[in-house]
PDB file of C-alpha atoms in Angstrom:
ATOM      1  CA  MET A   1       0.000   0.000   0.000  1.00 41.00           C
ATOM      2  CA  TYR A   2       2.963   2.308   0.542  1.00 37.00           C
ATOM      3  CA  VAL A   3       3.648   3.708  -2.872  1.00 35.00           C
ATOM      4  CA  THR A   4       5.305   7.036  -2.037  1.00 36.00           C
ATOM      5  CA  GLY A   5       7.016   8.869   0.815  1.00 35.00           C
ATOM      6  CA  ASP A   6       8.369  12.255   2.055  1.00 34.00           C
ATOM      7  CA  GLY A   7      10.738  13.669   4.558  1.00 34.00           C
ATOM      8  CA  GLN A   8      11.205  14.839   8.104  1.00 34.00           C
ATOM      9  CA  LYS A   9      13.700  15.737  10.807  1.00 34.00           C
ATOM     10  CA  ALA A  10      15.256  13.695  13.541  1.00 35.00           C
ATOM     11  CA  LEU A  11      15.849  13.633  17.239  1.00 33.00           C
ATOM     12  CA  SER A  12      19.092  14.638  18.808  1.00 32.00           C
ATOM     13  CA  PRO A  13      20.487  11.821  20.962  1.00 30.00           C
ATOM     14  CA  GLY A  14      19.232  12.118  24.501  1.00 33.00           C
ATOM     15  CA  SER A  15      17.350  15.347  23.879  1.00 35.00           C
ATOM     16  CA  GLY A  16      13.851  13.895  23.812  1.00 36.00           C
ATOM     17  CA  ARG A  17      12.708  16.500  21.316  1.00 36.00           C
ATOM     18  CA  THR A  18      12.530  16.966  17.575  1.00 36.00           C
ATOM     19  CA  GLU A  19      15.060  19.278  16.005  1.00 37.00           C
ATOM     20  CA  PRO A  20      14.119  21.462  13.034  1.00 36.00           C
ATOM     21  CA  SER A  21      17.310  20.832  11.109  1.00 37.00           C
ATOM     22  CA  GLY A  22      16.172  17.959   8.925  1.00 37.00           C
ATOM     23  CA  SER A  23      18.279  14.937   8.141  1.00 36.00           C
ATOM     24  CA  ARG A  24      21.447  16.431   9.614  1.00 37.00           C
ATOM     25  CA  ASP A  25      20.369  15.489  13.138  1.00 40.00           C
ATOM     26  CA  LEU A  26      19.269  11.999  12.172  1.00 41.00           C
ATOM     27  CA  LEU A  27      22.570  11.274  10.488  1.00 37.00           C
ATOM     28  CA  SER A  28      24.612  12.566  13.413  1.00 35.00           C
ATOM     29  CA  ALA A  29      22.488  10.625  15.898  1.00 35.00           C
ATOM     30  CA  ALA A  30      22.433   7.354  13.995  1.00 36.00           C
ATOM     31  CA  PRO A  31      25.810   5.943  15.117  1.00 34.00           C
ATOM     32  CA  GLN A  32      24.997   6.591  18.772  1.00 37.00           C
ATOM     33  CA  LEU A  33      21.447   5.285  18.555  1.00 38.00           C
ATOM     34  CA  ALA A  34      22.152   2.243  16.409  1.00 41.00           C
ATOM     35  CA  SER A  35      22.451  -0.058  19.404  1.00 37.00           C
ATOM     36  CA  GLU A  36      19.207   1.243  20.904  1.00 48.00           C
ATOM     37  CA  GLU A  37      16.822   1.454  17.969  1.00 64.00           C
ATOM     38  CA  SER A  38      16.599   0.624  14.310  1.00 86.00           C
ATOM     39  CA  LEU A  39      17.173   3.112  11.529  1.00 89.00           C
ATOM     40  CA  ALA A  40      13.527   2.663  10.586  1.00 90.00           C
ATOM     41  CA  HIS A  41      12.467   3.796  14.056  1.00 90.00           C
ATOM     42  CA  GLN A  42      14.756   6.811  13.897  1.00 90.00           C
ATOM     43  CA  ILE A  43      13.082   7.749  10.626  1.00 91.00           C
ATOM     44  CA  TYR A  44       9.685   7.117  12.197  1.00 93.00           C
ATOM     45  CA  ARG A  45      10.508   9.553  14.986  1.00 91.00           C
ATOM     46  CA  GLY A  46      11.862  12.057  12.512  1.00 89.00           C
ATOM     47  CA  ILE A  47       8.785  12.036  10.304  1.00 93.00           C
ATOM     48  CA  ARG A  48       6.490  12.075  13.313  1.00 94.00           C
ATOM     49  CA  GLY A  49       8.332  15.091  14.713  1.00 91.00           C
ATOM     50  CA  LYS A  50       8.028  17.024  11.486  1.00 90.00           C
ATOM     51  CA  ILE A  51       4.310  16.294  11.306  1.00 95.00           C
ATOM     52  CA  ILE A  52       3.822  17.378  14.913  1.00 95.00           C
ATOM     53  CA  SER A  53       5.743  20.626  14.391  1.00 92.00           C
ATOM     54  CA  GLY A  54       3.755  21.434  11.241  1.00 92.00           C
ATOM     55  CA  ALA A  55       6.787  21.271   8.954  1.00 92.00           C
ATOM     56  CA  LEU A  56       4.843  18.560   7.124  1.00 94.00           C
ATOM     57  CA  PRO A  57       1.322  20.027   6.927  1.00 95.00           C
ATOM     58  CA  GLN A  58      -1.819  17.980   7.152  1.00 97.00           C
ATOM     59  CA  GLY A  59      -2.747  16.527   3.778  1.00 96.00           C
ATOM     60  CA  SER A  60       0.739  16.959   2.337  1.00 95.00           C
ATOM     61  CA  ARG A  61       2.138  14.118   0.257  1.00 95.00           C
ATOM     62  CA  LEU A  62       5.167  12.136   1.405  1.00 94.00           C
ATOM     63  CA  ARG A  63       7.566  11.268  -1.391  1.00 92.00           C
ATOM     64  CA  GLU A  64       9.954   8.389  -0.896  1.00 90.00           C
ATOM     65  CA  ARG A  65      12.635   9.688  -3.222  1.00 90.00           C
ATOM     66  CA  GLU A  66      12.846  13.074  -1.500  1.00 91.00           C
ATOM     67  CA  LEU A  67      12.827  11.472   1.918  1.00 86.00           C
ATOM     68  CA  ALA A  68      15.550   9.007   0.965  1.00 87.00           C
ATOM     69  CA  GLU A  69      17.722  11.848  -0.306  1.00 89.00           C
ATOM     70  CA  GLU A  70      17.143  13.917   2.817  1.00 85.00           C
ATOM     71  CA  PHE A  71      18.020  11.067   5.173  1.00 77.00           C
ATOM     72  CA  ARG A  72      20.655   9.611   2.821  1.00 81.00           C
ATOM     73  CA  VAL A  73      19.217   6.132   3.140  1.00 84.00           C
ATOM     74  CA  SER A  74      17.628   3.593   0.832  1.00 87.00           C
ATOM     75  CA  ARG A  75      13.872   3.350   0.594  1.00 89.00           C
ATOM     76  CA  VAL A  76      13.798   0.146   2.654  1.00 90.00           C
ATOM     77  CA  PRO A  77      13.904   1.743   6.139  1.00 89.00           C
ATOM     78  CA  LEU A  78      11.460   4.399   4.963  1.00 90.00           C
ATOM     79  CA  ARG A  79       8.943   1.759   3.969  1.00 91.00           C
ATOM     80  CA  GLU A  80       9.528   0.030   7.285  1.00 92.00           C
ATOM     81  CA  ALA A  81       8.675   3.248   9.134  1.00 94.00           C
ATOM     82  CA  PHE A  82       5.441   3.948   7.270  1.00 95.00           C
ATOM     83  CA  PRO A  83       3.255   1.175   8.799  1.00 94.00           C
ATOM     84  CA  GLN A  84       3.888   2.411  12.345  1.00 94.00           C
ATOM     85  CA  LEU A  85       3.213   6.001  11.319  1.00 96.00           C
ATOM     86  CA  GLU A  86      -0.070   4.903   9.787  1.00 96.00           C
ATOM     87  CA  ALA A  87      -0.985   2.734  12.783  1.00 94.00           C
ATOM     88  CA  ASP A  88      -0.395   5.740  15.048  1.00 94.00           C
ATOM     89  CA  GLY A  89      -2.629   7.934  12.884  1.00 95.00           C
ATOM     90  CA  PHE A  90      -0.010  10.284  11.428  1.00 97.00           C
ATOM     91  CA  ILE A  91      -0.237   9.235   7.793  1.00 97.00           C
ATOM     92  CA  GLN A  92      -2.729   7.579   5.473  1.00 96.00           C
ATOM     93  CA  SER A  93      -1.936   5.578   2.362  1.00 93.00           C
ATOM     94  CA  SER A  94      -3.923   4.553  -0.677  1.00 90.00           C
ATOM     95  CA  PRO A  95      -3.003   3.218  -4.136  1.00 88.00           C
ATOM     96  CA  ARG A  96      -4.429   6.285  -5.877  1.00 85.00           C
ATOM     97  CA  ARG A  97      -3.341   9.120  -3.550  1.00 86.00           C
ATOM     98  CA  GLY A  98      -0.085   7.675  -2.246  1.00 92.00           C
ATOM     99  CA  VAL A  99       1.018   8.458   1.304  1.00 95.00           C
ATOM    100  CA  ARG A 100      -0.181  11.688   2.864  1.00 97.00           C
ATOM    101  CA  VAL A 101      -0.130  13.301   6.272  1.00 97.00           C
ATOM    102  CA  THR A 102      -3.434  12.649   7.999  1.00 97.00           C
ATOM    103  CA  SER A 103      -5.946  15.498   7.823  1.00 97.00           C
ATOM    104  CA  LEU A 104      -7.440  15.732  11.308  1.00 97.00           C
ATOM    105  CA  THR A 105     -11.029  16.603  12.127  1.00 98.00           C
ATOM    106  CA  LEU A 106     -12.623  17.928  15.292  1.00 98.00           C
ATOM    107  CA  LYS A 107     -14.106  14.482  15.814  1.00 98.00           C
ATOM    108  CA  ASP A 108     -10.590  13.011  15.761  1.00 97.00           C
ATOM    109  CA  VAL A 109      -9.601  15.424  18.526  1.00 97.00           C
ATOM    110  CA  ASP A 110     -12.727  14.677  20.538  1.00 98.00           C
ATOM    111  CA  ASP A 111     -12.103  10.947  20.125  1.00 97.00           C
ATOM    112  CA  LEU A 112      -8.599  11.460  21.497  1.00 97.00           C
ATOM    113  CA  PHE A 113      -9.950  13.061  24.643  1.00 97.00           C
ATOM    114  CA  GLU A 114     -12.518  10.274  25.035  1.00 97.00           C
ATOM    115  CA  ALA A 115      -9.718   7.714  24.900  1.00 97.00           C
ATOM    116  CA  ARG A 116      -7.600   9.689  27.361  1.00 97.00           C
ATOM    117  CA  LEU A 117     -10.502   9.884  29.817  1.00 97.00           C
ATOM    118  CA  GLY A 118     -10.563   6.121  29.961  1.00 96.00           C
ATOM    119  CA  MET A 119      -7.027   4.888  29.506  1.00 97.00           C
ATOM    120  CA  GLU A 120      -4.921   7.738  30.871  1.00 97.00           C
ATOM    121  CA  VAL A 121      -7.013   8.132  34.004  1.00 98.00           C
ATOM    122  CA  TYR A 122      -6.783   4.396  34.639  1.00 98.00           C
ATOM    123  CA  ALA A 123      -3.032   4.439  34.051  1.00 98.00           C
ATOM    124  CA  THR A 124      -2.712   7.175  36.688  1.00 98.00           C
ATOM    125  CA  ARG A 125      -4.683   5.052  39.153  1.00 98.00           C
ATOM    126  CA  LEU A 126      -2.401   2.080  38.491  1.00 98.00           C
ATOM    127  CA  ALA A 127       0.713   4.236  38.873  1.00 98.00           C
ATOM    128  CA  ALA A 128      -0.402   5.450  42.309  1.00 98.00           C
ATOM    129  CA  ALA A 129      -1.282   1.909  43.358  1.00 98.00           C
ATOM    130  CA  ARG A 130       2.173   0.692  42.359  1.00 98.00           C
ATOM    131  CA  VAL A 131       3.833   3.460  44.345  1.00 98.00           C
ATOM    132  CA  ALA A 132       1.689   2.485  47.325  1.00 98.00           C
ATOM    133  CA  ALA A 133       3.030  -1.044  46.867  1.00 98.00           C
ATOM    134  CA  GLY A 134       6.632   0.156  46.902  1.00 98.00           C
ATOM    135  CA  ALA A 135       7.452   1.336  43.359  1.00 98.00           C
ATOM    136  CA  SER A 136       9.626   4.449  43.015  1.00 98.00           C
ATOM    137  CA  ALA A 137       8.206   7.722  41.701  1.00 98.00           C
ATOM    138  CA  ASP A 138      11.695   9.191  41.177  1.00 98.00           C
ATOM    139  CA  ALA A 139      11.561   9.014  37.380  1.00 98.00           C
ATOM    140  CA  LEU A 140       8.182  10.757  37.391  1.00 98.00           C
ATOM    141  CA  ALA A 141       9.585  13.449  39.685  1.00 98.00           C
ATOM    142  CA  ALA A 142      12.464  13.980  37.249  1.00 98.00           C
ATOM    143  CA  ALA A 143      10.083  14.224  34.279  1.00 97.00           C
ATOM    144  CA  LEU A 144       7.996  16.773  36.148  1.00 97.00           C
ATOM    145  CA  ARG A 145      11.054  18.921  36.901  1.00 96.00           C
ATOM    146  CA  VAL A 146      12.016  18.900  33.230  1.00 97.00           C
ATOM    147  CA  ALA A 147       8.465  19.920  32.253  1.00 94.00           C
ATOM    148  CA  GLU A 148       8.394  22.755  34.779  1.00 93.00           C
ATOM    149  CA  ASP A 149      11.783  24.023  33.594  1.00 94.00           C
ATOM    150  CA  ALA A 150      10.698  23.779  29.953  1.00 93.00           C
ATOM    151  CA  TYR A 151       8.282  26.708  30.232  1.00 89.00           C
ATOM    152  CA  ALA A 152      11.183  29.087  30.734  1.00 89.00           C
ATOM    153  CA  THR A 153      12.525  28.203  27.276  1.00 91.00           C
ATOM    154  CA  LYS A 154       9.357  29.489  25.565  1.00 89.00           C
ATOM    155  CA  ASP A 155      10.100  26.880  22.885  1.00 92.00           C
ATOM    156  CA  PRO A 156       6.841  25.148  21.872  1.00 91.00           C
ATOM    157  CA  ASP A 157       8.666  21.990  20.765  1.00 91.00           C
ATOM    158  CA  VAL A 158      10.579  21.682  24.053  1.00 93.00           C
ATOM    159  CA  ILE A 159       7.456  22.387  26.090  1.00 93.00           C
ATOM    160  CA  THR A 160       5.382  19.911  24.121  1.00 93.00           C
ATOM    161  CA  GLU A 161       7.863  17.072  24.519  1.00 94.00           C
ATOM    162  CA  ALA A 162       8.453  17.759  28.202  1.00 95.00           C
ATOM    163  CA  ASN A 163       4.752  17.908  29.036  1.00 94.00           C
ATOM    164  CA  VAL A 164       3.810  14.762  27.182  1.00 94.00           C
ATOM    165  CA  ALA A 165       6.817  13.008  28.730  1.00 96.00           C
ATOM    166  CA  VAL A 166       5.147  13.448  32.131  1.00 97.00           C
ATOM    167  CA  HIS A 167       2.103  11.570  30.854  1.00 96.00           C
ATOM    168  CA  ASP A 168       4.328   8.920  29.280  1.00 97.00           C
ATOM    169  CA  GLU A 169       6.158   8.378  32.569  1.00 98.00           C
ATOM    170  CA  ILE A 170       2.877   7.918  34.422  1.00 98.00           C
ATOM    171  CA  VAL A 171       1.950   5.196  31.924  1.00 98.00           C
ATOM    172  CA  ARG A 172       5.355   3.560  32.356  1.00 98.00           C
ATOM    173  CA  LEU A 173       4.968   3.660  36.130  1.00 98.00           C
ATOM    174  CA  ALA A 174       1.577   1.951  35.798  1.00 98.00           C
ATOM    175  CA  GLY A 175       3.537  -1.174  34.886  1.00 97.00           C
ATOM    176  CA  ASN A 176       1.013  -2.649  32.441  1.00 97.00           C
ATOM    177  CA  SER A 177       2.690  -3.596  29.158  1.00 97.00           C
ATOM    178  CA  LEU A 178      -0.563  -3.913  27.215  1.00 96.00           C
ATOM    179  CA  LEU A 179      -1.771  -0.550  28.447  1.00 97.00           C
ATOM    180  CA  SER A 180       1.586   0.967  27.478  1.00 96.00           C
ATOM    181  CA  ALA A 181       1.285  -0.428  23.951  1.00 95.00           C
ATOM    182  CA  MET A 182      -2.268   0.886  23.604  1.00 94.00           C
ATOM    183  CA  MET A 183      -1.245   4.312  24.910  1.00 96.00           C
ATOM    184  CA  HIS A 184       1.557   4.652  22.349  1.00 93.00           C
ATOM    185  CA  ALA A 185      -0.707   5.952  19.583  1.00 92.00           C
ATOM    186  CA  ILE A 186      -2.640   8.149  22.024  1.00 95.00           C
ATOM    187  CA  SER A 187       0.598   9.703  23.278  1.00 95.00           C
ATOM    188  CA  GLY A 188       1.778  10.479  19.760  1.00 94.00           C
ATOM    189  CA  ARG A 189      -1.531  11.997  18.748  1.00 96.00           C
ATOM    190  CA  TYR A 190      -1.612  14.018  21.995  1.00 95.00           C
ATOM    191  CA  ARG A 191       1.798  15.482  21.131  1.00 95.00           C
ATOM    192  CA  TRP A 192       0.379  16.600  17.804  1.00 96.00           C
ATOM    193  CA  ILE A 193      -2.712  18.248  19.293  1.00 96.00           C
ATOM    194  CA  PHE A 194      -0.778  19.845  22.160  1.00 94.00           C
ATOM    195  CA  ARG A 195       1.700  21.377  19.719  1.00 94.00           C
ATOM    196  CA  MET A 196      -1.089  22.661  17.457  1.00 94.00           C
ATOM    197  CA  THR A 197      -2.852  24.422  20.310  1.00 92.00           C
ATOM    198  CA  TYR A 198       0.094  25.532  22.424  1.00 88.00           C
ATOM    199  CA  THR A 199      -0.023  29.066  23.810  1.00 83.00           C
ATOM    200  CA  PRO A 200       1.983  30.559  26.694  1.00 74.00           C
ATOM    201  CA  GLU A 201      -1.194  30.471  28.798  1.00 67.00           C
ATOM    202  CA  VAL A 202      -1.064  26.664  28.776  1.00 58.00           C
ATOM    203  CA  ALA A 203       1.550  26.888  31.545  1.00 53.00           C
ATOM    204  CA  GLY A 204      -1.293  26.465  34.012  1.00 56.00           C
ATOM    205  CA  SER A 205      -1.385  22.760  33.160  1.00 60.00           C
ATOM    206  CA  GLY A 206       1.909  22.417  34.984  1.00 76.00           C
ATOM    207  CA  ASP A 207       0.082  23.013  38.271  1.00 88.00           C
ATOM    208  CA  GLU A 208      -2.219  20.087  37.550  1.00 91.00           C
ATOM    209  CA  HIS A 209       0.769  17.914  36.678  1.00 94.00           C
ATOM    210  CA  ARG A 210       2.241  18.759  40.089  1.00 95.00           C
ATOM    211  CA  GLU A 211      -1.041  17.810  41.799  1.00 97.00           C
ATOM    212  CA  ILE A 212      -1.184  14.504  39.925  1.00 97.00           C
ATOM    213  CA  PHE A 213       2.412  13.782  40.869  1.00 98.00           C
ATOM    214  CA  GLU A 214       1.808  14.462  44.553  1.00 98.00           C
ATOM    215  CA  ALA A 215      -1.167  12.089  44.585  1.00 98.00           C
ATOM    216  CA  VAL A 216       0.824   9.400  42.778  1.00 98.00           C
ATOM    217  CA  ARG A 217       3.864   9.865  45.031  1.00 98.00           C
ATOM    218  CA  ASN A 218       1.621   9.594  48.088  1.00 98.00           C
ATOM    219  CA  GLY A 219       0.210   6.335  46.745  1.00 98.00           C
ATOM    220  CA  ASP A 220      -3.406   7.562  46.604  1.00 98.00           C
ATOM    221  CA  PRO A 221      -5.045   5.889  43.554  1.00 98.00           C
ATOM    222  CA  ASP A 222      -8.481   7.482  43.994  1.00 98.00           C
ATOM    223  CA  LEU A 223      -7.169  11.018  44.318  1.00 98.00           C
ATOM    224  CA  ALA A 224      -4.632  10.573  41.515  1.00 98.00           C
ATOM    225  CA  ALA A 225      -7.301   9.271  39.139  1.00 98.00           C
ATOM    226  CA  ALA A 226      -9.699  12.071  40.070  1.00 98.00           C
ATOM    227  CA  ILE A 227      -7.108  14.799  39.419  1.00 97.00           C
ATOM    228  CA  ALA A 228      -6.092  13.137  36.150  1.00 97.00           C
ATOM    229  CA  LEU A 229      -9.726  13.081  35.031  1.00 97.00           C
ATOM    230  CA  VAL A 230     -10.131  16.782  35.835  1.00 96.00           C
ATOM    231  CA  HIS A 231      -6.886  17.509  33.982  1.00 95.00           C
ATOM    232  CA  VAL A 232      -8.157  15.863  30.795  1.00 96.00           C
ATOM    233  CA  VAL A 233     -11.614  17.441  31.107  1.00 96.00           C
ATOM    234  CA  HIS A 234     -10.115  20.905  31.604  1.00 92.00           C
ATOM    235  CA  GLY A 235      -8.165  20.591  28.377  1.00 92.00           C
ATOM    236  CA  ARG A 236     -10.953  19.210  26.220  1.00 95.00           C
ATOM    237  CA  LYS A 237     -13.310  22.151  25.675  1.00 94.00           C
ATOM    238  CA  PRO A 238     -10.678  24.877  25.098  1.00 93.00           C
ATOM    239  CA  THR A 239      -8.768  22.612  22.731  1.00 95.00           C
ATOM    240  CA  LEU A 240     -11.851  21.934  20.623  1.00 96.00           C
ATOM    241  CA  ALA A 241     -12.764  25.632  20.679  1.00 95.00           C
ATOM    242  CA  MET A 242      -9.284  26.637  19.559  1.00 94.00           C
ATOM    243  CA  LEU A 243      -9.327  24.187  16.646  1.00 96.00           C
ATOM    244  CA  ALA A 244     -12.921  24.882  15.585  1.00 96.00           C
ATOM    245  CA  GLY A 245     -11.848  27.462  13.033  1.00 89.00           C
ATOM    246  CA  THR A 246      -9.044  25.305  11.692  1.00 93.00           C
ATOM    247  CA  LEU A 247     -10.295  21.721  11.446  1.00 96.00           C
ATOM    248  CA  PRO A 248     -13.457  20.432   9.766  1.00 97.00           C
ATOM    249  CA  PRO A 249     -16.112  18.876  12.033  1.00 96.00           C
ATOM    250  CA  GLN A 250     -15.543  15.359  10.677  1.00 90.00           C
TER     251      GLN A 250
END
């Protein structure tokens, strides 16, 4: 089904964020990341990052030849990256239209929040229960510090990655491998929506992250889940309102 492709940027090793400098970063990172992840996954992260940042606009066509030239690779790892990008909702492929960046609708965004209300809230409950049983919340504390420091950079890409990383760490702390796999696509899509709607005023969400962390660290599943639910609900309506003039209803 993957008949064409197009390009994107890559992640700097250890940075946790997408850099806007195209294939240069992917190529410099590849030797250091080779033992940790495949080239196809590096390309996946690069393309995903460019879609999230808007460098690859919704509906734009991905062209394999251009992408291969940008990343200086054969088309094989590109084609290996496409299925995961499609499974995560970032691209769509068809024999007639080739591969294109997904064009989101307001219903897609609403569906994302519906999924987060179920799965993310439950993951937060599990994370708090595991801490109550003796698991460490140190990694979550570190992720929260990074997110709080990120606001000072005023860099939307840094802030996006740092904020979503807090949610990702909560899921990891939940300790449920199936839930983690199911949350992968939700996390990626959330990065996209967060980046699209980011404004400096969003810094208030950091307070809710701190409240969630305290409940998780104290091992209180009910309180942690309740705060997580409020956090998702608080973001839903303003996000939909902000995108109403940009995205079609469905």
